[in-house]
Short mmCIF file of C-alpha atoms in Angstrom, two decimals:
data_model
loop_
_atom_site.label_atom_id
_atom_site.label_comp_id
_atom_site.label_asym_id
_atom_site.label_seq_id
_atom_site.Cartn_x
_atom_site.Cartn_y
_atom_site.Cartn_z
CA MET A 22 -1.65 39.46 6.29
CA TRP A 23 -2.65 36.93 8.72
CA ARG A 24 -6.09 38.48 8.72
CA THR A 25 -6.65 38.22 5.27
CA ILE A 26 -5.22 34.21 5.55
CA ARG A 27 -7.51 33.44 8.28
CA ILE A 28 -10.52 35.06 6.83
CA SER A 29 -9.66 32.69 3.23
CA LEU A 30 -9.05 29.87 5.53
CA LEU A 31 -12.51 30.63 7.14
CA LEU A 32 -14.34 31.51 3.96
CA LEU A 33 -13.06 28.15 2.19
CA THR A 34 -13.95 26.26 4.83
CA LEU A 35 -17.64 27.56 4.36
CA LEU A 36 -17.69 26.69 0.99
CA VAL A 37 -17.02 23.43 1.47
CA VAL A 38 -19.10 22.78 4.21
CA ALA A 39 -21.82 24.58 1.93
CA PHE A 40 -21.19 22.61 -0.73
CA SER A 41 -21.13 19.26 0.75
CA ALA A 42 -24.17 19.74 2.21
CA TRP A 43 -25.75 20.56 -0.62
CA PHE A 44 -24.25 17.72 -2.50
CA ASP A 45 -25.46 15.33 -0.03
CA GLN A 46 -28.90 16.76 0.19
CA HIS A 47 -29.43 16.39 -3.91
CA HIS A 48 -27.54 13.22 -4.06
CA THR A 49 -30.49 11.63 -1.36
CA THR A 50 -33.53 13.49 -2.62
CA SER A 51 -33.06 13.75 -6.39
CA TRP A 52 -34.04 10.12 -6.64
CA GLU A 53 -31.72 9.34 -9.49
CA HIS A 54 -29.30 6.27 -7.79
CA THR A 55 -30.13 4.12 -5.29
CA VAL A 56 -29.90 5.88 -1.50
CA TRP A 57 -27.62 3.08 0.73
CA VAL A 58 -29.22 2.78 4.27
CA GLY A 59 -27.40 1.59 7.02
CA VAL A 60 -28.90 0.64 10.40
CA VAL A 61 -26.45 0.36 13.47
CA PRO A 62 -28.09 -1.39 16.49
CA VAL A 63 -26.87 0.23 19.62
CA ASN A 64 -27.53 -1.58 23.22
CA ALA A 65 -28.66 1.46 24.96
CA ASP A 66 -29.16 0.18 28.21
CA GLY A 67 -26.19 -2.38 27.84
CA SER A 68 -28.52 -5.50 29.04
CA ALA A 69 -27.95 -8.40 27.81
CA ALA A 70 -31.51 -9.24 27.00
CA THR A 71 -30.73 -6.51 24.22
CA ALA A 72 -27.14 -7.86 23.26
CA ARG A 73 -29.10 -10.70 22.60
CA TYR A 74 -32.01 -9.40 20.61
CA ILE A 75 -29.30 -7.27 18.52
CA ASP A 76 -27.25 -10.49 18.08
CA ASP A 77 -30.27 -12.31 16.77
CA LEU A 78 -31.36 -9.17 13.96
CA ARG A 79 -30.62 -10.47 10.08
CA GLU A 80 -30.86 -7.93 7.37
CA ALA A 81 -34.29 -9.76 6.17
CA ASP A 82 -35.74 -7.97 9.25
CA PHE A 83 -34.91 -4.57 7.49
CA ALA A 84 -36.50 -5.91 3.85
CA PRO A 85 -39.96 -4.48 4.56
CA ILE A 86 -38.61 -1.05 4.46
CA ASN A 87 -37.17 -1.56 1.27
CA GLU A 88 -40.55 -3.04 0.10
CA PHE A 89 -42.49 -0.41 1.86
CA ILE A 90 -40.37 2.71 -0.20
CA ALA A 91 -40.27 1.06 -3.28
CA ARG A 92 -44.02 0.93 -3.57
CA GLU A 93 -44.16 4.38 -2.03
CA ALA A 94 -41.89 5.67 -4.26
CA GLN A 95 -43.84 4.28 -7.61
CA ARG A 96 -46.77 5.57 -6.25
CA TYR A 97 -45.21 8.94 -6.40
CA GLY A 98 -43.46 8.58 -10.06
CA VAL A 99 -40.06 7.22 -9.23
CA ARG A 100 -38.73 5.32 -11.67
CA LEU A 101 -35.99 3.45 -9.59
CA THR A 102 -37.08 0.02 -8.89
CA GLU A 103 -34.91 0.27 -5.70
CA PRO A 104 -35.13 3.65 -4.33
CA VAL A 105 -33.19 2.83 -0.90
CA ASN A 106 -31.14 -0.28 0.14
CA VAL A 107 -31.31 -1.17 3.93
CA ARG A 108 -28.18 -2.99 5.32
CA LEU A 109 -27.83 -3.97 8.91
CA TYR A 110 -24.38 -3.09 10.01
CA ALA A 111 -22.50 -4.52 13.42
CA PRO A 112 -23.69 -3.08 16.42
CA VAL A 113 -22.16 -0.07 18.37
CA HIS A 114 -21.20 -0.45 22.18
CA ALA A 115 -21.00 3.04 22.97
CA ALA A 116 -24.10 5.07 22.53
CA PRO A 117 -24.29 8.55 20.93
CA PRO A 118 -24.23 11.80 22.99
CA VAL A 119 -27.81 12.76 24.52
CA LEU A 120 -28.67 15.90 24.33
CA GLU A 121 -30.64 17.01 27.53
CA PRO A 122 -34.57 18.34 26.85
CA THR A 123 -33.70 21.91 28.76
CA ALA A 124 -30.61 22.33 26.16
CA GLY A 125 -29.62 25.97 25.66
CA ALA A 126 -28.43 26.73 21.54
CA LEU A 127 -25.02 26.85 22.52
CA THR A 128 -25.58 23.57 24.17
CA ARG A 129 -27.47 22.21 21.47
CA VAL A 130 -24.41 22.95 18.51
CA LEU A 131 -21.63 21.61 20.94
CA TRP A 132 -24.09 18.20 20.93
CA SER A 133 -24.63 18.15 17.18
CA LEU A 134 -20.69 18.71 16.84
CA LYS A 135 -20.13 15.79 19.47
CA LEU A 136 -23.03 13.51 17.23
CA ARG A 137 -21.19 14.18 13.73
CA HIS A 138 -17.80 13.04 15.65
CA TYR A 139 -19.63 9.86 17.01
CA ARG A 140 -20.87 9.32 13.51
CA TRP A 141 -17.55 9.53 12.10
CA GLN A 142 -15.74 7.44 14.34
CA THR A 143 -18.21 5.04 14.06
CA LEU A 144 -18.77 4.84 10.12
CA ARG A 145 -14.70 5.05 9.56
CA SER A 146 -14.11 1.31 11.43
CA ILE A 147 -16.59 -0.22 8.51
CA THR A 148 -14.15 -2.45 6.11
CA ARG A 149 -17.36 -2.72 3.78
CA SER A 150 -18.89 0.02 1.58
CA ARG A 151 -20.29 2.92 4.16
CA PRO A 152 -23.78 3.67 3.61
CA GLN A 153 -24.99 7.27 2.74
CA ILE A 154 -27.72 7.38 5.53
CA ALA A 155 -26.61 5.99 8.78
CA LEU A 156 -29.66 5.07 11.45
CA PHE A 157 -28.26 4.55 14.83
CA VAL A 158 -31.12 2.12 16.13
CA LEU A 159 -31.52 2.38 20.26
CA TYR A 160 -32.45 -0.79 21.24
CA HIS A 161 -33.94 -1.53 24.92
CA ASP A 162 -34.83 -4.34 27.16
CA PRO A 163 -38.72 -3.43 27.49
CA ALA A 164 -38.37 -5.28 31.52
CA HIS A 165 -36.24 -2.24 32.39
CA ALA A 166 -37.89 0.41 30.07
CA ALA A 167 -41.41 0.38 28.95
CA VAL A 168 -41.96 3.35 28.16
CA LEU A 169 -39.10 5.85 26.69
CA PRO A 170 -39.48 9.57 28.09
CA HIS A 171 -39.77 10.34 24.00
#
């Protein structure tokens, strides 16, 4: 009996995750509705210069992204006047989990779960409308890191 209940719960969880993944992919790539994108700045190096730069960011700084995607979408036959709406959200102080370049398969799976938890934890504190796609943009002070490893 417990075996049947356990297998049923696992199958139900698999179905929910599969449907959720399919729905998210279909909803964000069907181009039937505007896709809401949230830019979440992260002070990746913790420097004061980076914090000042992030504080000076405005939503208008990301307007060229909206314009570019709208222009390209028209070129490809998308009929939406606003295919994406990029919004600036409040900065986050904790950086997302880091994946080591030499990580194995199990480590990558664990990192993926940590990253999903980080996204969930960060977005649940947002009081205004939550984005469908969240871009965690890591900012660095060029005086300390002129070139990043990636």
